[in-house]
Coordinates of C-alpha atoms in Angstrom, one line a residue:
Chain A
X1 CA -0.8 -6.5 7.8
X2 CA 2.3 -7.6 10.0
X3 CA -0.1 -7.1 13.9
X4 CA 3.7 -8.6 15.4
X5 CA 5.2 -5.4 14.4
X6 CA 2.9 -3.7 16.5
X7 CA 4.0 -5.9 19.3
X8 CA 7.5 -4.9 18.7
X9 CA 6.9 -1.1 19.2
X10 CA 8.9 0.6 21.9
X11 CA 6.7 2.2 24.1
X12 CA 8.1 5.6 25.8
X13 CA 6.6 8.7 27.5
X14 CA 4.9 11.1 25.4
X15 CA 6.6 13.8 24.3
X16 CA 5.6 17.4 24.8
X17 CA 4.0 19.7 22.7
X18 CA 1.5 18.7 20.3
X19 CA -0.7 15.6 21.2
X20 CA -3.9 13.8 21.2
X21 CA -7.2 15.7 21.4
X22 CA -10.3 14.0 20.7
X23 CA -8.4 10.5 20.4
X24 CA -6.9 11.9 17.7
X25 CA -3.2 12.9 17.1
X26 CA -3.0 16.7 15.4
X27 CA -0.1 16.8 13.7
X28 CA 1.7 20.3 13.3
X29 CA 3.6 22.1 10.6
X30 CA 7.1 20.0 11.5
X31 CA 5.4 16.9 11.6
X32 CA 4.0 17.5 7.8
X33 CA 7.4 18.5 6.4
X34 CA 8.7 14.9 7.5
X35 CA 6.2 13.4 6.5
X36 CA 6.5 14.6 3.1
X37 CA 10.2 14.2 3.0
X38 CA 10.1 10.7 3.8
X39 CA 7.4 9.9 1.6
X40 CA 9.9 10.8 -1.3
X41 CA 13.0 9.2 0.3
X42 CA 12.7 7.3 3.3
X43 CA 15.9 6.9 3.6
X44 CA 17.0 10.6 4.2
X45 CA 19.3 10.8 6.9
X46 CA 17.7 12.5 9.9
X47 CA 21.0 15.1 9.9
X48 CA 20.2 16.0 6.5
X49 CA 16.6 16.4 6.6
X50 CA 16.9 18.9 9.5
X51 CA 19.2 20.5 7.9
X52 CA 16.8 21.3 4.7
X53 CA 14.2 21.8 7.1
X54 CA 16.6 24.5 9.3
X55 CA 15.6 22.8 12.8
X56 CA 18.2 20.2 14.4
X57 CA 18.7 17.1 14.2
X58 CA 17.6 16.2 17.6
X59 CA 14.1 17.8 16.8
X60 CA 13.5 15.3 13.6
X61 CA 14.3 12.5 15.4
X62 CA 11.9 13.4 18.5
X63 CA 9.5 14.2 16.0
X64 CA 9.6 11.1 13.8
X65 CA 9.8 8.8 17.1
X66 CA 6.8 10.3 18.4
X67 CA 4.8 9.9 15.0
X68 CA 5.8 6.2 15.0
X69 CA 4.9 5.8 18.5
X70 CA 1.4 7.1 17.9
X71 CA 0.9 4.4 15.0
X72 CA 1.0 7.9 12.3
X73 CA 3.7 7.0 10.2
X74 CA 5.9 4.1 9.5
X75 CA 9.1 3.9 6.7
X76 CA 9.1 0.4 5.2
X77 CA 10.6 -1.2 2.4
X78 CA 7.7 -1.6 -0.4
X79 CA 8.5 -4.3 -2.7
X80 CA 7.6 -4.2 -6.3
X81 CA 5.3 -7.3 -7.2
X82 CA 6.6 -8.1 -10.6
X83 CA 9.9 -7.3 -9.6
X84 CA 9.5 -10.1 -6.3
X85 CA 7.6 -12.3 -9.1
X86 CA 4.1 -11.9 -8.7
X87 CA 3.3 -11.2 -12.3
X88 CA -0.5 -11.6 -12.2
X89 CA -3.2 -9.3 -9.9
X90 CA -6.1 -10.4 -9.7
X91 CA -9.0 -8.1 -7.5
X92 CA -11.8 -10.2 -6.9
X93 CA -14.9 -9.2 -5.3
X94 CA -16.2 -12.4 -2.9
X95 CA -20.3 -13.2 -2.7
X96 CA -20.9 -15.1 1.3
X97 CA -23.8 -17.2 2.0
X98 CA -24.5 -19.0 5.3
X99 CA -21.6 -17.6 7.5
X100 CA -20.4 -13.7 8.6
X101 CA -18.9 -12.2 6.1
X102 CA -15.6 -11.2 8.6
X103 CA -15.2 -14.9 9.4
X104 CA -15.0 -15.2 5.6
X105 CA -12.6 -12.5 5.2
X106 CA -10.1 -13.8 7.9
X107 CA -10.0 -17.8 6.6
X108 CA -9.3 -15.3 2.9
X109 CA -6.6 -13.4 4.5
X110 CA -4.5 -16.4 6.2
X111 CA -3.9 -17.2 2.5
X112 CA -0.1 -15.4 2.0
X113 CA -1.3 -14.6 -2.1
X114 CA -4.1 -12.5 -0.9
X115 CA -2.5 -9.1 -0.2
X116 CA -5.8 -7.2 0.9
X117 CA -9.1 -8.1 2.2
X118 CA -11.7 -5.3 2.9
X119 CA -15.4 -5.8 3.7
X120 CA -17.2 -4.2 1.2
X121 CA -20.7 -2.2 0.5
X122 CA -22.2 -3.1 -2.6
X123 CA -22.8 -6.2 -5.0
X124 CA -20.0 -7.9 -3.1
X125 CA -19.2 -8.8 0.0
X126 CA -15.7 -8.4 0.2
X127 CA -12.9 -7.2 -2.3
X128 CA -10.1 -9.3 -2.3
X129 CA -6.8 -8.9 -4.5
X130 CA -5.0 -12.0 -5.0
X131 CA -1.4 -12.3 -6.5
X132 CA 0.4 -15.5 -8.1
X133 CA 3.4 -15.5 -10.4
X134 CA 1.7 -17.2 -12.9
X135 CA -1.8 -17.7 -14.4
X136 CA -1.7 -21.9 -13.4
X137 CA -1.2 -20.0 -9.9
X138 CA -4.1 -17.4 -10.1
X139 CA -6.4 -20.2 -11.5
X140 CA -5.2 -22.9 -8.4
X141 CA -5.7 -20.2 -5.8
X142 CA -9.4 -19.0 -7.1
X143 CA -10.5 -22.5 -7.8
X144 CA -9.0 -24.7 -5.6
X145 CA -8.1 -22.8 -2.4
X146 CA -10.7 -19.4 -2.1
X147 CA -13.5 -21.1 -3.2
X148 CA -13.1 -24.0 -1.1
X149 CA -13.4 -21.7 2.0
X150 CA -17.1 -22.0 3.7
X151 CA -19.3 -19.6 3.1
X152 CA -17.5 -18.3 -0.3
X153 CA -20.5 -18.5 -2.8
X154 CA -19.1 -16.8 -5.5
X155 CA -16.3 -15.0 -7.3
X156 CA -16.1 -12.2 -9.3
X157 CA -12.3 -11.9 -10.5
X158 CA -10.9 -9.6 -12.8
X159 CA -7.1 -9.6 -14.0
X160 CA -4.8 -6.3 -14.3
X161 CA -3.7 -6.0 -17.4
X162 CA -1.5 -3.1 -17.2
X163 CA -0.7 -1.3 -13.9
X164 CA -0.6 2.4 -14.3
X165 CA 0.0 3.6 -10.3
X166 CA 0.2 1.5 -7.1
X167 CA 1.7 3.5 -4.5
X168 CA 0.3 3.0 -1.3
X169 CA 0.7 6.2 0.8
X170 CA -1.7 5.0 3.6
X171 CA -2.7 2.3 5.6
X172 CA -4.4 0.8 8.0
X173 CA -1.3 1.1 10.6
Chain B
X1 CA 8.9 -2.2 -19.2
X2 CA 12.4 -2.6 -16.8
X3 CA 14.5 -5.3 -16.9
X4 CA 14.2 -8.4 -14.0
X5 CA 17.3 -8.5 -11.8
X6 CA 17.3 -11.7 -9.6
X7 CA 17.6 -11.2 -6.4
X8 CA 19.9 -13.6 -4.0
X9 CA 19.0 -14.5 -0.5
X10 CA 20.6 -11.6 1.3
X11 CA 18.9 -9.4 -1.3
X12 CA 15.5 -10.7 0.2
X13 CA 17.2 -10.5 3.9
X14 CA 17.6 -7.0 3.4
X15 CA 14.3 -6.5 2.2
X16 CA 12.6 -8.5 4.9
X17 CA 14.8 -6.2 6.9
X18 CA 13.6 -3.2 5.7
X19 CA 9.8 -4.5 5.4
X20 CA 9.6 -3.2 9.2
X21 CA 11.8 -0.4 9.7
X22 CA 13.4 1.0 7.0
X23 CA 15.2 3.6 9.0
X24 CA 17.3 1.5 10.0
X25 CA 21.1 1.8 9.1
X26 CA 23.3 0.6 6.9
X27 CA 25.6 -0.5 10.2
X28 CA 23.2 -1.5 11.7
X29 CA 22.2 -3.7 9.3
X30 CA 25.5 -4.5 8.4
X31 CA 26.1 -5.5 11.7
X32 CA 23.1 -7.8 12.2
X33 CA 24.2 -9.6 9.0
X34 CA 27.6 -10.1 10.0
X35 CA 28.4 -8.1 6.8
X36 CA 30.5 -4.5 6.0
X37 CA 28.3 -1.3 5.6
X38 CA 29.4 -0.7 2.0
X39 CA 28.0 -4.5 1.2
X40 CA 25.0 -3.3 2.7
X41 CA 24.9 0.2 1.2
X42 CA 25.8 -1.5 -2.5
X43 CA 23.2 -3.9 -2.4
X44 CA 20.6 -1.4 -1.1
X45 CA 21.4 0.9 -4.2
X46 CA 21.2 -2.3 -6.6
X47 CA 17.5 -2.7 -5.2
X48 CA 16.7 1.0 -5.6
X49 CA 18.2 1.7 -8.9
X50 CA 16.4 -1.0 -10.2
X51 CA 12.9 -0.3 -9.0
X52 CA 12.9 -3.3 -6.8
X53 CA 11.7 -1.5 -3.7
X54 CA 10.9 2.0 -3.0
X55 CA 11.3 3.2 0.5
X56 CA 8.8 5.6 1.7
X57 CA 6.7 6.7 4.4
X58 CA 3.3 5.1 4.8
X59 CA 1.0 7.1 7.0
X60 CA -2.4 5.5 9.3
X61 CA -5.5 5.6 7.2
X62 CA -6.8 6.6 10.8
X63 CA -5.8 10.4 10.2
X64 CA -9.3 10.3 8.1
X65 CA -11.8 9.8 10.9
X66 CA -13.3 7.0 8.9
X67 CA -11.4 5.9 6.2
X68 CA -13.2 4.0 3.4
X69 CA -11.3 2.9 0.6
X70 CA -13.4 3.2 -2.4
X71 CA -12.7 0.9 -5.8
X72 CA -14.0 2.2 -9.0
X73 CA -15.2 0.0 -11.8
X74 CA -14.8 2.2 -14.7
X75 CA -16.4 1.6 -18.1
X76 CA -14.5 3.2 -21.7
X77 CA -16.3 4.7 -24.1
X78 CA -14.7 2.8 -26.2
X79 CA -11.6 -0.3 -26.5
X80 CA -9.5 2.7 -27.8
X81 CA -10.4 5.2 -25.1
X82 CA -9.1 2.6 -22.0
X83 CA -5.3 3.4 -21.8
X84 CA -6.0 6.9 -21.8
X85 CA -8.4 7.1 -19.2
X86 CA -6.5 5.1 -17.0
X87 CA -3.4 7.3 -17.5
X88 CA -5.6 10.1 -16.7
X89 CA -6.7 8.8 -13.5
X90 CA -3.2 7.8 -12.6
X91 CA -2.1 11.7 -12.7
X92 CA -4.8 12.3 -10.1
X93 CA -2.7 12.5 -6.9
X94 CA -6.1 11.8 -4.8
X95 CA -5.8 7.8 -6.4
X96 CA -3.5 5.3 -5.2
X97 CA -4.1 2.4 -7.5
X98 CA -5.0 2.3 -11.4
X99 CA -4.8 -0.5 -13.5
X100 CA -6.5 -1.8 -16.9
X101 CA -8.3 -4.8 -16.1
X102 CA -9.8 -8.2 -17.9
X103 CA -13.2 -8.8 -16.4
X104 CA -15.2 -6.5 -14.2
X105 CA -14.3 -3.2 -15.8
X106 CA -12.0 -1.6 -17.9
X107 CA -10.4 0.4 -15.3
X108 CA -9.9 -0.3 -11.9
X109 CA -9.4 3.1 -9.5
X110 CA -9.0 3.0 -6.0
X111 CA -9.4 6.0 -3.6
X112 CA -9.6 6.7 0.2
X113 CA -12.4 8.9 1.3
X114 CA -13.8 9.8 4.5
X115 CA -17.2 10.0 3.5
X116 CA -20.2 9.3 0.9
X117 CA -20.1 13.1 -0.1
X118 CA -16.9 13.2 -0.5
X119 CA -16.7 10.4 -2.8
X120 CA -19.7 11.7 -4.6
X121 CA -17.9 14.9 -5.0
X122 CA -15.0 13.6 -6.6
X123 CA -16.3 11.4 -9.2
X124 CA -19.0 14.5 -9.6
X125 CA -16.0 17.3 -10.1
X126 CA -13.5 15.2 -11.2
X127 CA -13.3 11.7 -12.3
X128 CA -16.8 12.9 -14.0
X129 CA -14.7 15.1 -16.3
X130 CA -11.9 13.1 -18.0
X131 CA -12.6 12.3 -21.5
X132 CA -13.2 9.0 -22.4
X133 CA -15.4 7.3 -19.2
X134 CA -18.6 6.1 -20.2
X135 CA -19.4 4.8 -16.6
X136 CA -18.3 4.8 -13.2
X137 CA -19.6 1.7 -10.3
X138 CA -17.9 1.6 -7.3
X139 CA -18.0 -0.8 -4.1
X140 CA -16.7 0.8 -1.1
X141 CA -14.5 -1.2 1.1
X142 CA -15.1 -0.2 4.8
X143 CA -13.1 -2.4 7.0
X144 CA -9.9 -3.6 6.5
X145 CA -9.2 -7.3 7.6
X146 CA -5.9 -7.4 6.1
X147 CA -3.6 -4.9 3.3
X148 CA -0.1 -5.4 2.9
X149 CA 1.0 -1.9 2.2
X150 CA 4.2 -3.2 1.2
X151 CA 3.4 -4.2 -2.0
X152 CA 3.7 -1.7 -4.6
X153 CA 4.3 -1.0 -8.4
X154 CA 7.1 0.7 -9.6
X155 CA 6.1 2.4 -13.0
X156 CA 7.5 5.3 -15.2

């Protein structure tokens, strides 16, 4: 997760309308129709989508800001791992002994190959997923780098063989 | 499978670019780069066309009240049955992930639920009924210390 991003936000007045109730933000019929539209193109032109949405311009724009600015909804770029070189996926679930398992899971996720570390209920402690551009890679970064870290007692990896959908629609913004 | 274009250093500039705010425009980005709009815009379609990166919204987890993101091990009935059932879960729109795997399971799922009822009622009503799954385990990730959203994979 890039937390610097967050640091970056602008930070305006709220707009009007609908807001935060309970903590949380309800999200009305506009809202939904952007956020559909931009999770098929996110690079619509705001002029364009209020025009297939028959409000104006201004109104998307407002809209979208204030979704952004409430941490709802961001557009990014998301890169395809085979196509940036990261051939080989490996989810891993971790096994701690002796320290706390989120002390685990951050030295895990200051390594850049490891793309997502969540603390898990069940056999394992944590689920990791770990990508390398090459099996030498995978096998280095198990072996020599995660299970160096203290408190890593064992692995469980597995290897994609064949990814059928990875499309992440959500996420912890 | 589609074919590998390499990518340049501006390529990954404009990506980087784009990794934060893809709403950004061509101009502008132009403009930061000390390069024309159309350089820009023709690179950005190069990228697209060839599956390289996908722009798209991502929404906050957070609009669930508590998100947990749920990974199913899922066993075949048999070595022939695997491809199917994973191509099966993939036309689920409820799971984000779905990949054959060497290892832990056959087929790895993934699925964000807000609770243990829901979860139970999806592999119950659902995941339950596709031909072809002998077993389902699942571990149930419940707080996220890191996920690059921004990686993706660009099939069909």
């Amino acid at each position: 997760m890039r937390t610097e991003s967050k640091g970056e936000r602008r930070t305006r007045g709220k707009a009007q309308g609908a807001g935060r109730e309970d903590g949380l933000y309800r999200t009305d019929e506009v809202d939904e129709q952007i956020i559909a539209a931009l999770r098929k193109n996110g690079r619509v032109a705001n002029r364009d989508l209020a025009r297939d949405m028959g409000v104006n311009e201004a109104t998307v724009r407002t809209r979208l800001r204030r979704l952004e600015d409430a941490n709802m909804l961001r557009v990014v770029a998301m890169r395809d791992l085979a196509a940036m070189g990261f051939e080989y996926l490996a989810p891993v679930g971790v096994q701690v002994k002796g320290r706390s398992v989120a002390d685990v899971g951050a030295d895990i996720a200051k390594i850049e190959r490891v793309i997502t570390v969540n603390v898990a209920i069940g056999t394992h402690d944590l689920e990791v997923q770990v990508v390398a551009e090459s099996l030498d890679e995978m096998q280095h970064l198990l072996t020599s780098v995660i299970a160096k870290i203290e408190g890593v007692e064992r692995l469980f990896p597995s290897l994609a063989l064949r990814v059928f959908k990875y499309n992440p629609e959500w996420a912890p913004l | 499978m589609t074919t590998r274009i390499s990518l340049d250093d501006l390529d990954h500039r404009i990506i980087d670019r784009l990794g934060h705010d893809a709403r950004v425009s061509n101009r502008e980005i132009g403009r930061e780069f000390d390069l024309t709009e159309g350089t820009i815009r023709s690179r950005l379609k190069r990228l697209l066309d060839n599956k390289v990166i996908r722009v798209a919204a991502v929404t906050n987890a957070n609009r669930l009240r508590n998100p947990i993101l749920a990974y199913l091990w899922i066993e075949a009935d048999s070595a022939a049955d695997i491809e199917r059932v994973a191509a099966s879960l993939a036309e689920l729109p409820e799971i984000g992930f779905v990949a054959t795997t060497l290892g832990r399971a056959d087929v790895l799922a993934m699925t964000l639920v807000e609770n243990g009822n829901e979860l139970t009622d999806f592999l119950h009503q659902t995941v339950d009924k596709i031909p072809g799954i002998r077993r389902v385990r699942y571990s149930l990730g419940q707080n996220f210390i890191k996920h690059d959203y921004r990686w993706c994979s660009l099939v069909d």
